[in-house]
Every structure is written in C-alpha cells, then in structure tokens.
Amino acid sequence: MGRTFRIKVHTRRFRRRHPRIAFAIRSFVIFSATFGGAFGFITGSRSENSGYDPNAFAIGASFLFALACLGLATLSMRLRFVNKRLRTLAAHNEALIDRNWELKEAEERARSLFEQQGDLIVLRDHQGRITFANDAYCALAGRARNALIGTRFDFDVLEQGESARESSGTRMHDQKIATPVGGRWIAWREGFVRLDAGQGAELQSVGRDVTDRTETERALSEARDQADAANRAKSRFLAMASHEIRTPLNGIIGMGGLLLDTTLTLEQATYARAVKTSGEALMALIEELLDYSKIEAGKLDLELRPFALSTLIEDITELLAPRAQAKNLEIAAYVDERLPLEIVGDAARLRQVLLNLAGNAIKFTASGGVALIVEPGIWPSEISFLVRDTGIGIAPEARSRIFREFEQADERVARTYGGTGLGLAISERIIKRMGGRITLTSEPGQGSTFEIAIPLTASQAGAGQTAFASPDLTGGKSILLIADGIEAALIARRLERWGGQICMVSDAAVAEALLPERSWHAVLIDRALGPDVADRLGEAARTHASQRLVLLTPSSRHEKLSAAFTGFLVKPLRAASLAARLALTPEIVAPDLAPEPPVESTANATTSKGLSVLVAEDNEINALLMRSLLTKLGHSVVLAVHGEAALESWLASASAGTPYDLVLMDIQMPQLDGIEATKRIRAHEAATGGRHTPILALTANTLVEDRYACFEAGMNGFLIKPLDREKLEEALAGLAASRQIAV
Ligand code: ADP
C-alpha cells in the first residue's frame, strides 16, 4: 500500500516537473494502443484462415462496445470527482484571497498606527541603517521619511541618563537629545528582533518624550534640596537663637535663686520668686518650641544606649514629687520585676515624654495622686508605661484633638492651668519615631490614663543582673501596711511579688485592732495618717513587729519622730530602699532614726570634700553664677574667661603638681572654643601620660551633633544650661564617687 502510494506520488511529481515529457509519453502510449488495436483487427480480418464468423464478430464488437461504455462511465465519474475538487479548490482560493486582503488591511492599519504614534519608533538593520521611522520620529528629526530610510541618521546626545536592562533583554535609558526644537528628554526602550534566518537582527527603538516630567522632577528635587537646606538653616538658627536666649535666662534664673538664698523681706522674696518662676516658665516654653521645630525638621535623632529602667522611672517620680506634694498629691512608681534591668533606647527622650505625661497628670489633678506603672507590653519585647491620675479627666470629643499641636482640651481650663498645647504633640511624635504608640483612656471627673507602648530590647550587658537583692518574704512573712492611696497600693503589690503576706488597712482603729492578731515581720505606717496617729501606732506595734517603719514625705523628714520606729522611708519610695530596709536585721538597727540605707543618700556624701574646679566661661553673669553655686557647695573655683586662659590655667596647675579635679568647659567662647581647648588638654595628657582630668561640657545647645562633638573631643559628660544647684550637685557627687563622670 505504502509502496503504491509512493510510486503514485513520484509519478505525480514527475508529471508536475516535466509536463512535456509526460505529454509525449502519454501521446505515444495512446497512439501505440490505437495503432496496435487497429492493425491487429485489420490484419486478423483479412487473413484467409482467420475463420471470420459474423457471430463471433458481433460478440467481439459488443464486448468491445461494453468495454468502451465502461471506460466512458469511469471517465465521467472521474470527471465529476475532479469537478467537485475543483469547486472546493476555487472556494478555498477565494477564502485565501479574502484573508490576504484582510492581512494587507491589517498591515496597513498597523503601519499607519506605528506611523502616527506619539512615541518615536525607529527600526534599524544590523548595520544601523533605518528601515522604518514613524511620523513622530521624522517630525522630531525634521526630515521626510524617505530621507531617513536607508541612512544611519541619529540625534546628537546632550546628556545620557542611567540605563537598566529588563530580563527580556530590553534596554531602558533616558537621553537628552538635540533636536531642531531644542533639547528634549527621551525615555528609550530598545530591543533586538530576529528576522528570517539568514538575515541580521533588527533593532527596534521606542522613545517617549519625557521632557516635561524630567524637568518637573528636577525642579522638585531642587526645591526639596532648597527646602532641606532652609530647614537645616532654620534648625541651626533656632538652636542659635535658643542658645542666645538661654544664656541671659540662665543668668536670670540663677541669680534669682541666689537672691532667694540671701536675707530678704517677705515682699522682696515674693518678687524674687516670681522672677525665678517666670524665667523657668519661659525656659520651658523655649525648650518646647525648639524641640517641636527640631521634630518638624525631621531632626529627631534617637540614641540607642543601655539604661536602667527603674532608675529612670524613680528619678522621674522623685523629680516631680515636690510639685505633687506641694499640691497634696501622691506620686508613686512601680516597675514590674519581670522586666529587664537594663534596656537599650533613648533614655533622654523617654524621660522627656514621661515627664510631660506625669507633669500633665499632676497639673490636671486636684486630689488623689499620680501613678507611673511600667509593665511588659502585649507583644514580646514591648514595654508599656502607664501614667494614671485621678484628675479632671478628658471629654471624649477632645481625646484625639489634644494630640495635635497647640490644642488643649478645654480653653477655659487651659487658662487656669497654663501650657502651650505642644507637649502631647511632641510626645506622640517621639513615641511614633520609637516605633511605639500612645493611647488614652479617660473618664471626665474621674481621671485619665495615658499608656505608651514601645518596643525596647534588653541590653546584653545587663542581662541576668538584678538591681538589688529582693528581701525574702516567702514562708508567710506578714506585713501590715497602714496607709491609703495610690502609693500604698503599689507598695502592697511589690511586697506581694516578693512573697510576703500583706495586710493593707487605711483606718488607724482597725490597724490597732489587727496588730495583736499575729506576730508581724514588719509594720509600715504612713505618716500622712497624722503624726500623732502614726506615733501611736508605732508604739502599739513595738511588741508585735520587729520592724516598724514610718513612711515620710521629704518635708517631714527633719521632724522629730517617735523612738518606736526602727527606720523610715521617704516617699515616693524607691524599690531598692524598701528592699534594703526590709532585708536589714532589726536588732542591729538603732532604736532611734537610723540613717537611710546608702541607696538614697549618695548625693551629698562626697560633695563636702571640696574639689578644685576650673570654670571656663566667657559670660560674666554665668561665670559669677557658677562660682557662687560651686563655692556654696564647698568647692574652690578658678575662673577662665576663654579657652586660651583655661588651657594656660590647666597647664600651670598640672605642672605645679596641683591639678584640677574637674574642668567645667563652656563650648562657645572667644579665642579658643571649648571643644578645641579640650582637645589640647587631652593631647597634652596623652603626650605626658598625666592624670586624666574630668571635663564636663557646659552649654545651652541641646543638638545631638553638639553632644557628639563634645564626646569626640574627649569630654566626659554634658551639663545643660541653665544649670541649677541640684544638677550640679548630682554631677559632682557622681564625679567624687567614681572619678569617672557620667552625666
Ligand atoms: P499643655 O499641657 O502644655 O497645654 P499638652 O499637649 O501637654 O499641652 O496637653 C494638651 C491638653 O491635653 C492640655 O491642655 C489638657 O487640656 C489636656 N490634658 C493633657 N493631659 C491631661 C490629663 N492628665 N488630664 C486632663 N487633661 C489633660
């Protein structure tokens, strides 16, 4: 079958290729057959012994006729079949002609689409000759299409932008080209297209005119750079202006303080206090404005340093305690023991936010108190800081508004309490910058709770350390806490965490009745119940408790206390002091007032030794103020009016063998500034191998870069003006204690 088919195919192909030979063969075969047949018949009929028989002839003729009819019928069938195929072929042919038309039309449309495209389209052969260019390309080139086809025309490139390549191989790049209408920015997309085999690849380039976009982008970027520069200048200006304002203010506040230390009539003292308070209010306002503008300028740089969490919180409570106690309010803090001792973050900024929240809480509270509670947050490594008060509360409609700048909940109330309405706006931005959130819950008339939750990680260095040994109160050690209010509740919570059994009562009569009930490990009595009541309870507790502690406010610290007490604790309580006090064996505690455990009394212990201090300060009033403050604290002071004088004085004292214990160095001074003077001192120390003199910067500039500059120059710490006695005392105490200053 296959073989026959192959033979047929070969024959057909032969016929197609050599039609003349096929015709000759076909004619020859027909002629030979006809001739052969006729010849045979005639020869046969004329032969003598052919035995002609008319019957046989008739039979033969009819047979041949039948054979011819069969041949004709076959031919006719074949003809019909061929006709049918011809009709099919004709229909197919027509369809092909239609399709061809359609294709031609489509090609025409595509070509005119290409030609009329707004984008530039140009095709080049492998030798770079243009094979197609659309109208837009011709228009931009300023030439007719015919004049471009076949040439290697290209625009001159004025500027070349960056180029990138897609995974498909398409190259994208921006170019500024020279055209008869001037320079235009074109964003090109170029790729090679392989044509039929044997021909080289064609380069297709499509370009979009992006001049307007590019120029707008450039203008925007320039405007942004200018705005950045202006912002930087504004920030610098604000820092400068605030420095300039702070310096005289420093004098006003400091001198006011010194004036108040002299003997004044009642009236004079009132005026002097007013001067000092107004100065402090102005200073706070300047600081808030400066801070706000820094945050606005995106200049809020956060430091990441390890710091002790409970120290920070207790410092804040202690700092605010006088303000709270002056309003007869309680203030207390609680740091959950599950939290790491040291965490890494920006302690100064966190302190600023918490001071603002707790300061507001005191400001807007008339009775009750304020609690600062630090607990693990809802996410791992998140810490939640709660500032709770029992104040006037905030109406629901004001709750989101107060976080906006210069907004206050109630104008009328704001007039009574004062303030700028900036504190919460600043706090929220700082917290957001730290990656945290601030939320508020409040009940008008009942109080408010501000909660900040920030991701803070534990410091590696402080891991596993504990701040103090917590006293072992397990095994059912009972403690009677006779007190009321926020702080009492927090003390009870802490004692429970230490394993004690706590009984908290606020009523003296109930407490008296409870005392004989059992033998108490310790009895804590709040003197706020009344001095007489506290003393009476102390006496009553003598036989029932080995430890009898009284809780005092700093103002009642110097009052005479009953001998019934074995010790006292100053409110707001530090957890370490409470732990130290409860861990002491009562027998070795003097029956009268024992001094506070060392944790709380470091501040004044060492200042009496008297340091020799070199103060480099060009401002006369500030220098006078520094001298007075230091002299009052028992130190000897040498003043230098500029960096050069300070350096000379330091060199002289070092070579005389009586080096200074401390240098307080103003940063901005004529001749030689503080940074340069410090560098030279450090260089001299390094060259001679001499003793390292602690140097503290003294400046009103609070920009982070200024701090870095100080540390880079070799300073040990930083004192921000206006300097008050406590800050200075604290820094000096730290210095005397360790000779290694950390402010
Ligand atoms: P300022 O206290 O300087 O006015 P803040 O931004 O700190 O500015 O506070 C904005 C306003 O929010 C305050 O004026 C006050 O109306 C309201 N507010 C803030 N904290 C409290 C609070 N603890 N209790 C009641 N109102 C508060």
Coordinates of C-alpha atoms and ligand atoms in Angstrom, one line a residue, residues 288 356-357 360-361 363-364 389 392-394 402 407-410 414 418-425 448 450, ligand 1:
E288 CA 9.3 73.0 73.8
N356 CA 5.4 65.6 80.2
L357 CA 2.7 63.0 80.8
N360 CA 0.3 67.0 83.0
A361 CA -1.2 64.4 85.3
K363 CA -1.2 69.7 86.7
F364 CA -4.7 68.5 86.0
D389 CA -4.1 60.2 87.5
I392 CA -10.3 66.2 85.9
G393 CA -10.3 63.7 83.0
I394 CA -10.7 64.5 79.3
I402 CA -5.2 67.1 72.3
E407 CA -4.6 72.1 71.1
Q408 CA -6.0 72.0 74.6
A409 CA -9.0 70.0 75.8
D410 CA -10.8 73.0 77.2
A414 CA -6.3 75.7 79.9
G418 CA -1.5 77.4 81.5
G419 CA 0.6 75.5 79.0
T420 CA 1.2 75.7 75.2
G421 CA -0.6 72.6 74.0
L422 CA 2.6 71.3 72.4
G423 CA 3.6 68.7 75.0
L424 CA 1.4 65.8 73.8
A425 CA 2.1 66.6 70.1
S448 CA -7.1 59.7 82.9
F450 CA -2.1 57.7 79.2
Ligands
ADP1 P1 -0.2 71.7 77.7 O1 -0.2 70.8 78.9 O2 1.1 72.5 77.6 O3 -1.4 72.5 77.5 P2 -0.2 69.2 76.2 O4 -0.1 68.9 74.8 O5 0.7 68.5 77.2 O6 -0.1 70.8 76.4 O7 -1.7 68.9 76.7 C1 -2.8 69.3 75.8 C2 -4.0 69.3 76.6 O8 -4.5 68.0 76.9 C3 -4.0 70.0 77.9 O9 -4.1 71.4 77.7 C4 -5.2 69.4 78.6 O10 -6.3 70.1 78.2 C5 -5.2 68.0 78.1 N1 -4.6 67.1 79.1 C6 -3.3 66.5 78.9 N2 -3.1 65.7 80.0 C7 -4.1 65.7 80.8 C8 -4.5 65.0 82.0 N3 -3.7 64.1 82.6 N4 -5.7 65.3 82.5 C9 -6.6 66.1 81.9 N5 -6.3 66.8 80.8 C10 -5.1 66.6 80.2

